[in-house]
Coordinates of C-alpha atoms and ligand atoms in Angstrom, one line a residue:
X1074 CA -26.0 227.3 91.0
X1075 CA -24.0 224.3 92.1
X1076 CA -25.5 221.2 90.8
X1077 CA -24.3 218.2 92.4
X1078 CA -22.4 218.7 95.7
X1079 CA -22.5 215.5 97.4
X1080 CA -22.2 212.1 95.4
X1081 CA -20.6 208.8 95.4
X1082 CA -17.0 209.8 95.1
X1083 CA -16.1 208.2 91.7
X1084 CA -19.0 209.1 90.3
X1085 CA -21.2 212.0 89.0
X1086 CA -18.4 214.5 90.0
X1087 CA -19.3 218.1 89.3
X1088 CA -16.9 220.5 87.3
X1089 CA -14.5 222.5 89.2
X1090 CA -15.9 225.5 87.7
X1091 CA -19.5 224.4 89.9
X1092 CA -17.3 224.4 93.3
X1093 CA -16.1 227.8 92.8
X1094 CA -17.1 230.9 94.7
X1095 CA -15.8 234.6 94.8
X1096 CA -12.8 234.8 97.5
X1097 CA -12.0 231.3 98.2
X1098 CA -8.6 230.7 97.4
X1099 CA -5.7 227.0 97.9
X1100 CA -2.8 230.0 98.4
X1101 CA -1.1 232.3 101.2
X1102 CA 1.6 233.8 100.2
X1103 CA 4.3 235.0 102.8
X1104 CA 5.0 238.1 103.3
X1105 CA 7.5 240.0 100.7
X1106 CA 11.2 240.4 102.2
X1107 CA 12.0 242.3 98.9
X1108 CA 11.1 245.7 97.5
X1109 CA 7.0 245.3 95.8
X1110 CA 7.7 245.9 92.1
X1111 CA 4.8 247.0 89.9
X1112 CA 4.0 244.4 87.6
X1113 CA 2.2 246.5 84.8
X1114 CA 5.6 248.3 84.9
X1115 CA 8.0 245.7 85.1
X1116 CA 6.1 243.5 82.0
X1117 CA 3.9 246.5 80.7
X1118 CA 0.2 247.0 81.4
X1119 CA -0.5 244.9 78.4
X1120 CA 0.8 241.8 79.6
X1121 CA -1.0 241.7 83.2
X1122 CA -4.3 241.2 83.3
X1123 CA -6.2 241.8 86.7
X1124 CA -8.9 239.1 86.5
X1125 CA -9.1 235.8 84.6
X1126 CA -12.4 236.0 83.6
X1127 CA -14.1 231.9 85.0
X1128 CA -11.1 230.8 87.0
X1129 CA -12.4 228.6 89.6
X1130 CA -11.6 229.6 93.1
X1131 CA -11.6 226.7 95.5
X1132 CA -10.2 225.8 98.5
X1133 CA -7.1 223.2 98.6
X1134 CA -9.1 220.3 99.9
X1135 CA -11.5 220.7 97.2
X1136 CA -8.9 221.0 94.5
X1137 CA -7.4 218.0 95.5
X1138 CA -10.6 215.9 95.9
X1139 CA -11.9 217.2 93.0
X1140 CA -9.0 215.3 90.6
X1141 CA -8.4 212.4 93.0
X1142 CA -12.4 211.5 92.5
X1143 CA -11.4 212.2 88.6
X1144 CA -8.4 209.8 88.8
X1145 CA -10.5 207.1 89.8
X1146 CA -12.2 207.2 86.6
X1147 CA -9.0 206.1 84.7
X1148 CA -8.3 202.5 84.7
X1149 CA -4.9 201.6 85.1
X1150 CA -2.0 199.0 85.2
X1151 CA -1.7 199.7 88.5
X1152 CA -5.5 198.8 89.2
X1153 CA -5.5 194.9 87.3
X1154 CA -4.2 193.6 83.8
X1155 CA -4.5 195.5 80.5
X1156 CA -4.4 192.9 78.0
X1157 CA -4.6 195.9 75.1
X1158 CA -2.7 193.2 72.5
X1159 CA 0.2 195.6 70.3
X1160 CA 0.5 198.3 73.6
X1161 CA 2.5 196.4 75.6
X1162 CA 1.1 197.0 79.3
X1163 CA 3.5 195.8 81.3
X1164 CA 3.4 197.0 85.0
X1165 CA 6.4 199.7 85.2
X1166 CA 8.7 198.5 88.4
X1167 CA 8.0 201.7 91.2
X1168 CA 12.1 201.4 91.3
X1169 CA 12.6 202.9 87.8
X1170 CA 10.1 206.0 89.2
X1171 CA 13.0 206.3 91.8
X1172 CA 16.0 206.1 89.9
X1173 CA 14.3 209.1 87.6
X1174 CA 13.8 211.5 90.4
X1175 CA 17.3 211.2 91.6
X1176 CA 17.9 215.2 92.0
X1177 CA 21.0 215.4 89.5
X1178 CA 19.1 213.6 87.1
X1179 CA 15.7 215.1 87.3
X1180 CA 16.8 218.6 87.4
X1181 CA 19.8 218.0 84.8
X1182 CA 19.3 221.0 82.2
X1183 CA 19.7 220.1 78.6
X1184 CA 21.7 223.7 78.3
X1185 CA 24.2 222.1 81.2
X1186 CA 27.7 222.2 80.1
X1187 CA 29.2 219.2 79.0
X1188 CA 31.0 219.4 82.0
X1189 CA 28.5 219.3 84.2
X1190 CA 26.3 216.6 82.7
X1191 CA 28.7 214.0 82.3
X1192 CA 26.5 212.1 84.7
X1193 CA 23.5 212.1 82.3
X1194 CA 25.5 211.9 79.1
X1195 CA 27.2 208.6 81.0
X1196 CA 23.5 206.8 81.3
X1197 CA 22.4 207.6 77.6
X1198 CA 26.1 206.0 76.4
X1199 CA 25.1 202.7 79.0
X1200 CA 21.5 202.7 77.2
X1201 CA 22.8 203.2 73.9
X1202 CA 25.2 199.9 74.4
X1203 CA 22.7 197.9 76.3
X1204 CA 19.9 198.0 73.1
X1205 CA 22.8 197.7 71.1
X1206 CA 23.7 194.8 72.3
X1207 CA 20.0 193.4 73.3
X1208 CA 19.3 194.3 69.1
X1209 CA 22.7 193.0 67.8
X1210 CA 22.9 196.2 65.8
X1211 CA 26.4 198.3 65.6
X1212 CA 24.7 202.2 67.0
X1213 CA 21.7 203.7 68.3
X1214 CA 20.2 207.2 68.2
X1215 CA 17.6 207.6 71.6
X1216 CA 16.4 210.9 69.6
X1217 CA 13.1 209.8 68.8
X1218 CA 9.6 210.4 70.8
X1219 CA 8.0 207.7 69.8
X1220 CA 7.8 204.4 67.8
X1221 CA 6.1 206.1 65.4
X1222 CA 8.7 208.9 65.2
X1223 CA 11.4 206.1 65.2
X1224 CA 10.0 204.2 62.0
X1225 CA 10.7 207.8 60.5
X1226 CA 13.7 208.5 61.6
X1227 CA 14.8 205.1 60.2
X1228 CA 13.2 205.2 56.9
X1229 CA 14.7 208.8 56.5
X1230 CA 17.7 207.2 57.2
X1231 CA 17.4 204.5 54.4
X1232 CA 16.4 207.2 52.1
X1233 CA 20.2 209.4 52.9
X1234 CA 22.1 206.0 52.5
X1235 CA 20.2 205.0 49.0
X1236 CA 20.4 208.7 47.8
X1237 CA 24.0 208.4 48.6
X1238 CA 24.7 205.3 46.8
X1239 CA 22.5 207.0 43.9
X1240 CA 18.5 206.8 43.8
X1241 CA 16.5 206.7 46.8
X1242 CA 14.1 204.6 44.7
X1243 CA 10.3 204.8 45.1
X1244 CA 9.0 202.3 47.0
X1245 CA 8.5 200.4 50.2
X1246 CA 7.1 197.0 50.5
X1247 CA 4.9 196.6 53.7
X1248 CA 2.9 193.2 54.7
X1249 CA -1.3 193.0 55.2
X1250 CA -0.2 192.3 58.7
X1251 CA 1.2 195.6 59.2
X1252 CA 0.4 198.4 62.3
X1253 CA -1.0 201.6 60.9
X1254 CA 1.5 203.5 61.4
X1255 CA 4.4 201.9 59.0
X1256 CA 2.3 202.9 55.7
X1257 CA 2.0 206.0 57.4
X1258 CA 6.1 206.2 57.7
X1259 CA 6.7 205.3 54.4
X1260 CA 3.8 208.3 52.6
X1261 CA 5.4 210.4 54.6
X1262 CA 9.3 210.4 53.6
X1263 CA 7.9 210.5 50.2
X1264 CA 7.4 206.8 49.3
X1265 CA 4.7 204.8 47.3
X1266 CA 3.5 202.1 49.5
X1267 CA 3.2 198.7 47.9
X1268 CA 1.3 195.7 50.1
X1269 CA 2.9 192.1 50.0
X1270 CA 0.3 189.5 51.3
X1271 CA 0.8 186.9 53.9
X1272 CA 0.6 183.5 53.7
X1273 CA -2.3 181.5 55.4
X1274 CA -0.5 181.2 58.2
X1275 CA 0.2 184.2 58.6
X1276 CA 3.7 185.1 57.9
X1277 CA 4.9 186.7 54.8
X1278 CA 4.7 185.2 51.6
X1279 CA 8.4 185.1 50.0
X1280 CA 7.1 183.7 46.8
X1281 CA 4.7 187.4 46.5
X1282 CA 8.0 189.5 48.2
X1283 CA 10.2 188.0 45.5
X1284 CA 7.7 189.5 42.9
X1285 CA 7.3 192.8 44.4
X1286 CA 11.3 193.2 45.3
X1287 CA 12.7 195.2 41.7
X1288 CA 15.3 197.5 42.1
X1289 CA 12.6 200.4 42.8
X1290 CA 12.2 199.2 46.4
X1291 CA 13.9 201.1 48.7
X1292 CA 12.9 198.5 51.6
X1293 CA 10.7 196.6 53.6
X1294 CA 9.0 197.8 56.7
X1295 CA 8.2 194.2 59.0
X1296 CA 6.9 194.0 62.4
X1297 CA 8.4 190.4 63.7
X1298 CA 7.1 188.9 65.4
X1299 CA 4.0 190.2 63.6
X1300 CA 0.7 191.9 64.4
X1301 CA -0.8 188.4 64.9
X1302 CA 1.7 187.6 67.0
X1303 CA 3.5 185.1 65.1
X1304 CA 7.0 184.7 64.5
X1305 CA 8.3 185.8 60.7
X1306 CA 10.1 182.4 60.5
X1307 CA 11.2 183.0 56.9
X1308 CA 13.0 186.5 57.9
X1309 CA 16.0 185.2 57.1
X1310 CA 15.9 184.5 53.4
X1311 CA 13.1 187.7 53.7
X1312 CA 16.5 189.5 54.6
X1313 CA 18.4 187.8 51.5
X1314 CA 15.8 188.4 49.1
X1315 CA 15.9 192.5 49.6
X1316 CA 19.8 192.8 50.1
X1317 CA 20.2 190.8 46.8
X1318 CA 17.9 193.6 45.2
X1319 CA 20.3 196.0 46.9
X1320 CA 17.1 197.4 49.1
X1321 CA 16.9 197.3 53.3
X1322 CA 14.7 195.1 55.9
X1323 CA 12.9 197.8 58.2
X1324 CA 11.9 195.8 61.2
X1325 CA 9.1 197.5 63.4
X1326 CA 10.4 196.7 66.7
X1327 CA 7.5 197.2 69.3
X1328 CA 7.2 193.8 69.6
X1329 CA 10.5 193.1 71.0
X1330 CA 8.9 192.0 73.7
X1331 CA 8.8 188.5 72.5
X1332 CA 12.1 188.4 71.4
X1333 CA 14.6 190.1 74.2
X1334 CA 17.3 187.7 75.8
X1335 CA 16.1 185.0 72.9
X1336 CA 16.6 186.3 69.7
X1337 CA 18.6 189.9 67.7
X1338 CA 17.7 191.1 64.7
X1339 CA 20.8 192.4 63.9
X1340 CA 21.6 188.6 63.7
X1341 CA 18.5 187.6 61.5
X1342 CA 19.1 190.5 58.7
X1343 CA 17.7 193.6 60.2
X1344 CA 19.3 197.0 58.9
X1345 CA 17.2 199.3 61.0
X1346 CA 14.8 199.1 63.6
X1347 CA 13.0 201.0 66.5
X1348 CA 11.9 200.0 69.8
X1349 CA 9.3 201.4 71.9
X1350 CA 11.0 201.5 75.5
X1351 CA 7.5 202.1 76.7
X1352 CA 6.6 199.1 75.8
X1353 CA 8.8 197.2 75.8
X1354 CA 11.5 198.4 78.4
X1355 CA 8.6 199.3 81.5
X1356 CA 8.8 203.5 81.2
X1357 CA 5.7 205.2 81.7
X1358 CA 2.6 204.5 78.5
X1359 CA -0.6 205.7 77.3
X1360 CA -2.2 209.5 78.1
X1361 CA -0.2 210.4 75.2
X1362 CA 2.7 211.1 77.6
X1363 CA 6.0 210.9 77.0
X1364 CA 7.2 208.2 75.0
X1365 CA 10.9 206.4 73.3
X1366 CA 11.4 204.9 70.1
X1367 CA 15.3 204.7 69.9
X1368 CA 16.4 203.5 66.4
X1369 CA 19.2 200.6 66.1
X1370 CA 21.1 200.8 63.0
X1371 CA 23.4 198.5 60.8
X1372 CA 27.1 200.3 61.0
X1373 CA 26.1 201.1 56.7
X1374 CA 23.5 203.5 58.4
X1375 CA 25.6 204.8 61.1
X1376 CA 27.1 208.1 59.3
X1377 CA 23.2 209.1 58.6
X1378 CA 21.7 209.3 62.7
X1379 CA 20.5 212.0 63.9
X1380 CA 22.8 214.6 65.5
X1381 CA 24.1 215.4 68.1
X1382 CA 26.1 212.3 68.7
X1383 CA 27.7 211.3 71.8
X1384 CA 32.0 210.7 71.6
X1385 CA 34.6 210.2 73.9
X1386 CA 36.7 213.4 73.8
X1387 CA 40.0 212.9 76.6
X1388 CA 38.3 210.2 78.9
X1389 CA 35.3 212.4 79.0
X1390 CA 31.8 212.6 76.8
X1391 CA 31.2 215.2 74.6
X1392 CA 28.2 215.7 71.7
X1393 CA 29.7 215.6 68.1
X1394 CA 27.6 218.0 66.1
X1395 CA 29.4 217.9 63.3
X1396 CA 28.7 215.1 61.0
X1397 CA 28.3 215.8 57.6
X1398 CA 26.4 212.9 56.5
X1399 CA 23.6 213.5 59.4
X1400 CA 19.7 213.8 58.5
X1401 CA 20.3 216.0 61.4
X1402 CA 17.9 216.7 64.4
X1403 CA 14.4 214.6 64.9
X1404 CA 13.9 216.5 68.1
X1405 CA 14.8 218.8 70.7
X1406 CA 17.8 218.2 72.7
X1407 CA 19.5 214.1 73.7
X1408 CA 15.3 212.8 73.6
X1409 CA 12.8 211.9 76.6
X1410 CA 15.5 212.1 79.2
X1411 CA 13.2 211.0 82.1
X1412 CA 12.0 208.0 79.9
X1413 CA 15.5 206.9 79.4
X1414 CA 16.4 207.0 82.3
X1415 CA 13.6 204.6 83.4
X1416 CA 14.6 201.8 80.7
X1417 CA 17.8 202.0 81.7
X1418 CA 17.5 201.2 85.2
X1419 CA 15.4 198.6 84.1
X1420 CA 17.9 196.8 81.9
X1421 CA 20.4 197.2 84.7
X1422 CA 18.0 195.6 87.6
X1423 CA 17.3 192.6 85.0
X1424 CA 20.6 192.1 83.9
X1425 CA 20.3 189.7 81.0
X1426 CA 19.4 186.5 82.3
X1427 CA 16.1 188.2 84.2
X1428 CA 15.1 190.2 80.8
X1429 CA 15.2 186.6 79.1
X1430 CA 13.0 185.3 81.8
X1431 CA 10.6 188.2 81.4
X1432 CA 10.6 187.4 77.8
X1433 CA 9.9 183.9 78.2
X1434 CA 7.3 184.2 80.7
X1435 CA 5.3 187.0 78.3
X1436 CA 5.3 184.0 76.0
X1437 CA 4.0 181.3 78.2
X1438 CA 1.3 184.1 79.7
X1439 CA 0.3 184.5 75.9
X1440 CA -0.1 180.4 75.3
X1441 CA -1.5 179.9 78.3
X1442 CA -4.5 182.7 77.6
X1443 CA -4.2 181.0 74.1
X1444 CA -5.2 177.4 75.4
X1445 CA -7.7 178.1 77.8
X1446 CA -9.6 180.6 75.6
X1447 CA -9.4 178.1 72.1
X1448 CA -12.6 176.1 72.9
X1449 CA -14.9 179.6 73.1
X1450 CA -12.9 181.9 70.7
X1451 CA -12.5 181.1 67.1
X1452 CA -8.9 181.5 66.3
X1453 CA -7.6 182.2 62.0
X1454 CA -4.6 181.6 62.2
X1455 CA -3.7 178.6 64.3
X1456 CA 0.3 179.1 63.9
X1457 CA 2.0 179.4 67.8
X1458 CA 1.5 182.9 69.0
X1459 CA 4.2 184.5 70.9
X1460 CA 3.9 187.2 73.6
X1461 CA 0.1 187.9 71.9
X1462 CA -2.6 186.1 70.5
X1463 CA -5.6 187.0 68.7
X1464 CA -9.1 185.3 68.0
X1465 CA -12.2 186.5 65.9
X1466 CA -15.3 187.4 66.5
X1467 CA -16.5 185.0 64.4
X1468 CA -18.7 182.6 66.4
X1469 CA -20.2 185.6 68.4
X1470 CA -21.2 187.5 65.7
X1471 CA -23.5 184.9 64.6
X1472 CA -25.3 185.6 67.4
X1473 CA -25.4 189.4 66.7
X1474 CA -22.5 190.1 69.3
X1475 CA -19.2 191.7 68.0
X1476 CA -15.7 191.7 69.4
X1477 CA -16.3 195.4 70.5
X1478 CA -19.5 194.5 72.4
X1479 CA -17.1 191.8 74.0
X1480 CA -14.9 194.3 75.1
X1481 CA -17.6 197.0 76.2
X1482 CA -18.9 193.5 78.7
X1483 CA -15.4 193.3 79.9
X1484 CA -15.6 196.1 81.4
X1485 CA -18.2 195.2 83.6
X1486 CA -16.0 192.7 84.8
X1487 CA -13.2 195.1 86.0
X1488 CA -10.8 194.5 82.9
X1489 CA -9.7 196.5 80.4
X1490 CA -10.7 195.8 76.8
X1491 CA -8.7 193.6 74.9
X1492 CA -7.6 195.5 71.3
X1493 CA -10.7 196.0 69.1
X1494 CA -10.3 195.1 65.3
X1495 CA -6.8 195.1 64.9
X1496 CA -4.9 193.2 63.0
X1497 CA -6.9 194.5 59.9
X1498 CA -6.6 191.0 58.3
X1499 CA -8.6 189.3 61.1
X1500 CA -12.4 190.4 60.6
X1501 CA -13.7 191.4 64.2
X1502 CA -10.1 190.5 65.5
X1503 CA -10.0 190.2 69.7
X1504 CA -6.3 190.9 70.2
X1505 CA -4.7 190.0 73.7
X1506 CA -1.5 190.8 75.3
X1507 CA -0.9 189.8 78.7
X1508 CA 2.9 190.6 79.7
X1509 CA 5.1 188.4 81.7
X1510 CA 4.3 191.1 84.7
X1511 CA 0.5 189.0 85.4
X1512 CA 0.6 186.2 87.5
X1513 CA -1.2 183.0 87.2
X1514 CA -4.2 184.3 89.6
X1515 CA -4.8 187.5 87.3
X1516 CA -4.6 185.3 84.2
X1517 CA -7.2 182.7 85.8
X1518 CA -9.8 185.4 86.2
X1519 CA -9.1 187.3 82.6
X1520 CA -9.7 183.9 81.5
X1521 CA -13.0 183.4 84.0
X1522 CA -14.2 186.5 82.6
X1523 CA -13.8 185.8 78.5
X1524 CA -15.7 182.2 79.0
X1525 CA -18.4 183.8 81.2
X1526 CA -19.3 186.4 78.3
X1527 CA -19.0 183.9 75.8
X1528 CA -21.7 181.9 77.9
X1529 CA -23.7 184.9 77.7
X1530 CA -23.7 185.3 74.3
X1531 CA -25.3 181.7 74.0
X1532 CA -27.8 182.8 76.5
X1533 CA -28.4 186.7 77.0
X1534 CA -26.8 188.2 73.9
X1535 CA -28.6 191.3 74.6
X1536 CA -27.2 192.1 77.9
X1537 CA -23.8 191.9 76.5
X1538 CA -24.6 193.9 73.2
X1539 CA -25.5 196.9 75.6
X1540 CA -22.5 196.6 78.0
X1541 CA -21.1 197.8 80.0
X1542 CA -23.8 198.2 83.1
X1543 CA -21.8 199.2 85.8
X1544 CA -19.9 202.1 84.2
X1545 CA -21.3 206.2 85.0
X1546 CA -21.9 206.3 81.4
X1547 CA -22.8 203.3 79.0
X1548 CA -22.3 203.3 75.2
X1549 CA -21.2 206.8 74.2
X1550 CA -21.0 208.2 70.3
X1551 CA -17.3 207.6 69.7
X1552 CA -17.8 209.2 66.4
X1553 CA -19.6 212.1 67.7
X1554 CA -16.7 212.4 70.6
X1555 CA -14.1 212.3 68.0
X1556 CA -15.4 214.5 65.2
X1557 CA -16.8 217.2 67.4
X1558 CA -15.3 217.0 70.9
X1559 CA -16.3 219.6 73.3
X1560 CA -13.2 221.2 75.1
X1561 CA -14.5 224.5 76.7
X1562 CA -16.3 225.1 79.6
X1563 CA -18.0 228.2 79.5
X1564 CA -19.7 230.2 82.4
X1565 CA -23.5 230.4 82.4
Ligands
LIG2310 C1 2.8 200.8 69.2 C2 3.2 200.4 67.8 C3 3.7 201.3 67.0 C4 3.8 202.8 67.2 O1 4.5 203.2 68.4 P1 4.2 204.6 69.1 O2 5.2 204.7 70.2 O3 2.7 204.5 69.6 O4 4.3 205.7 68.1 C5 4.2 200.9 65.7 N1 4.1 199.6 65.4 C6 3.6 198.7 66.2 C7 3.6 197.2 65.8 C8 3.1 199.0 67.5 O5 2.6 198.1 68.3

């Protein structure tokens, strides 16, 4: 019955369900010190079951070998660089995991009075000023999840300002350039989405945004710098064109890595924006875990966040629940407390001159990458990349290799993939973010690593086109695994 006991201890690791045998157990219990209630009385028979019908029963070392052999399977940030261009993988300071478990904040209830939680109330008024002030916007709502949940939030908000002023209108202008999930946004809260194209090097085309800009456009949704990792130099007049047309700039903020300590869109023209504090501000990313996407507003907007709102009621915080004007909640309770928490402390331990330098250095990782990786790479649009740069596929592909077989060989080199076909407007794009948090020595051997495969495209294209070798399992049917994943074991 059990299959595979013994094996290398990342690999080939059997199920849980294989380890188990009648009577072992990872529990004693001591012995009760209060009267024995009956539990089929106390919750009705109904509710207690005596057996769960396939529950493992192991032992406490095997439970615990059994998912630290599994977590070795994951790669990390904490194992080497994740250059996954858009994400944002910066290496999440251990200090920030300290500050969060601080007992009166990690077991702070959301039902607390307001009394008792002027503590955490305290640290989401700090964060609140500190991205207001990073953004140059006038408020903040830390409400949202998630970027994604952010752009929402803000385009909701949009709408509630233009319906107030009369029309919500109909449309909202997004660029070619543009992440996924801002078309998404806009179908959503009801909008049509309209594309404006770029320019050839790659920034939007003001001439084709004039155009499209009628009084039907409720606003445009821009990620700056963009998905290519260029800087929208023309924001400014973008920002004039739409306000003339009496419609919004929507900037996509998850690239705020590039720009923090350097430049603030509430300077440049911005109305409303979102960051992704786990990206950009070190919390906790990827595993579909928790997440932030705070949304900085223009003071028009202000009347519209989400409630509740935090005021100062007699030298103390309260949460103002009543405001008229509100789109009302986009989530349970103040947001991803724990996350905040994290960005916050942060902010704090960089004080503004360090977040400038992190900034700065992202940039110069980015170039650097950029420069050394030129001569192998083909690269579309050859305008200065910020924090990110990506190159196509183009020259391997001649060979028969494409930018995800590139990635797959990676792998074998102990790196994580680069992003795979995204931007949409570069054909087999190879998008790479580095961070400011790799040094030099990382960066040498990313770099080491993306000429070697491109030397082995010249000579051995096939031994990259069925990368990766060293992995437990090779090329697996991603379509297959998405469309019809298998998620129950069940007993023989
Ligand atoms: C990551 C990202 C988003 C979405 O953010 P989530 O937190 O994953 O919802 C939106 N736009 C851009 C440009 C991004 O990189």
């Amino acid at each position: 019955m059990i299959k595979k006991v013994r094996s290398h201890p990342s690999q080939n690791e059997a199920l849980l369900f294989e380890r188990s045998s009648p009577g072992k157990g990872a529990w004693q219990l001591p012995e009760l010190d209060v009267p024995a209630v009956d539990a089929s009385v106390a919750l009705g028979a109904a509710n207690v079951r005596a057996e769960i019908p396939g529950f493992p029963e192991v032992s406490e070392v095997e439970a615990i070998r059994h998912f630290t052999r599994l977590s070795t399977w994951n790669y990390a940030i904490d194992h080497g660089m994740y250059p996954l261009g858009s994400c944002t993988m910066k290496y999440n300071p251990r200090i920030n995991e300290l500050v969060a478990r601080i007992e009166g904040l990690a077991w702070a209830h959301p039902y607390q009075p307001e009394a008792l939680a002027q503590g955490a109330m305290e640290v989401m008024a700090r964060l609140e000023a500190a991205l207001a002030e990073i953004t140059g916007m006038d408020a903040v709502t830390l409400q949202p999840s998630a970027g994604a949940q952010g752009e929402l939030t803000g385009i909701l908000l949009i709408r509630a300002l233009l319906e107030k002023r009369g029309s919500p209108r109909r449309k909202i202008l997004i660029p070619d350039s543009a992440h996924g999930t801002n078309p998404a946004t806009a179908a959503i809260a009801g909008y049509v989405v309209e594309n404006v194209k770029s320019t050839d090097t790659g920034v939007l085309d003001l001439e084709a945004l004039a155009r499209a800009a009628d009084g039907d456009v409720a606003a445009l949704m821009v990620t700056n710098p963009n998905t290519l990792g260029v800087f929208e130099e023309n924001i400014v007049q973008a920002a004039e064109i739409l306000h003339a047309k009496g419609a919004m700039l929507y900037m996509d903020g998850a690239n705020m890595n590039a720009l923090v300590g350097i430049a603030r869109p509430g300077d440049f023209g911005v109305d409303v924006m979102h960051l992704n504090l786990h990206k950009t501000f070190s919390t906790p990313h990827g595993g579909g875990g928790p997440g932030a996407g705070p949304v900085a507003v223009k003071k028009a907007l202000e009347p519209f966040l989400p409630t509740p709102r935090l005021k100062r009621v007699r030298g103390k915080w309260a949460w103002d629940f009543k405001r008229k004007r509100s789109i009302g909640r986009v989530r349970a309770f103040y947001g991803n407390f724990g996350v905040l928490v994290r960005a916050l402390a942060y902010i704090l331990a960089h004080g503004g001159p360090g977040l400038r330098n992190a900034t700065v250095d992202a940039v110069l990782n980015a170039v650097y990458i950029r420069k050394q990786l030129e001569p192998y790479f083909d690269l579309p649009y050859p305008a200065p990349n910020m924090h990110e740069v990506v190159f196509s596929d183009e020259r391997q592909a001649k060979l028969g290799v494409r930018t995800g077989d590139l990635a797959k060989r990676l792998i074998d080199y102990g790196f994580h993939p680069y992003t795979v076909s995204f931007p949409m407007i570069v054909h087999g794009a190879l998008m790479i973010e580095p961070t400011e948090t790799e040094g030099k020595l990382e960066l040498d051997q990313f770099i080491d690593a993306m000429i070697s495969i491109a030397k082995e495209v010249e000579t051995d294209p096939e031994l990259v086109k069925q990368a990766p070798h060293s992995t437990r399992t090779s090329r697996v049917d991603e379509v297959a695994a998405a469309r019809k994943p298998v998620l129950r074991w069940k007993p023989a």
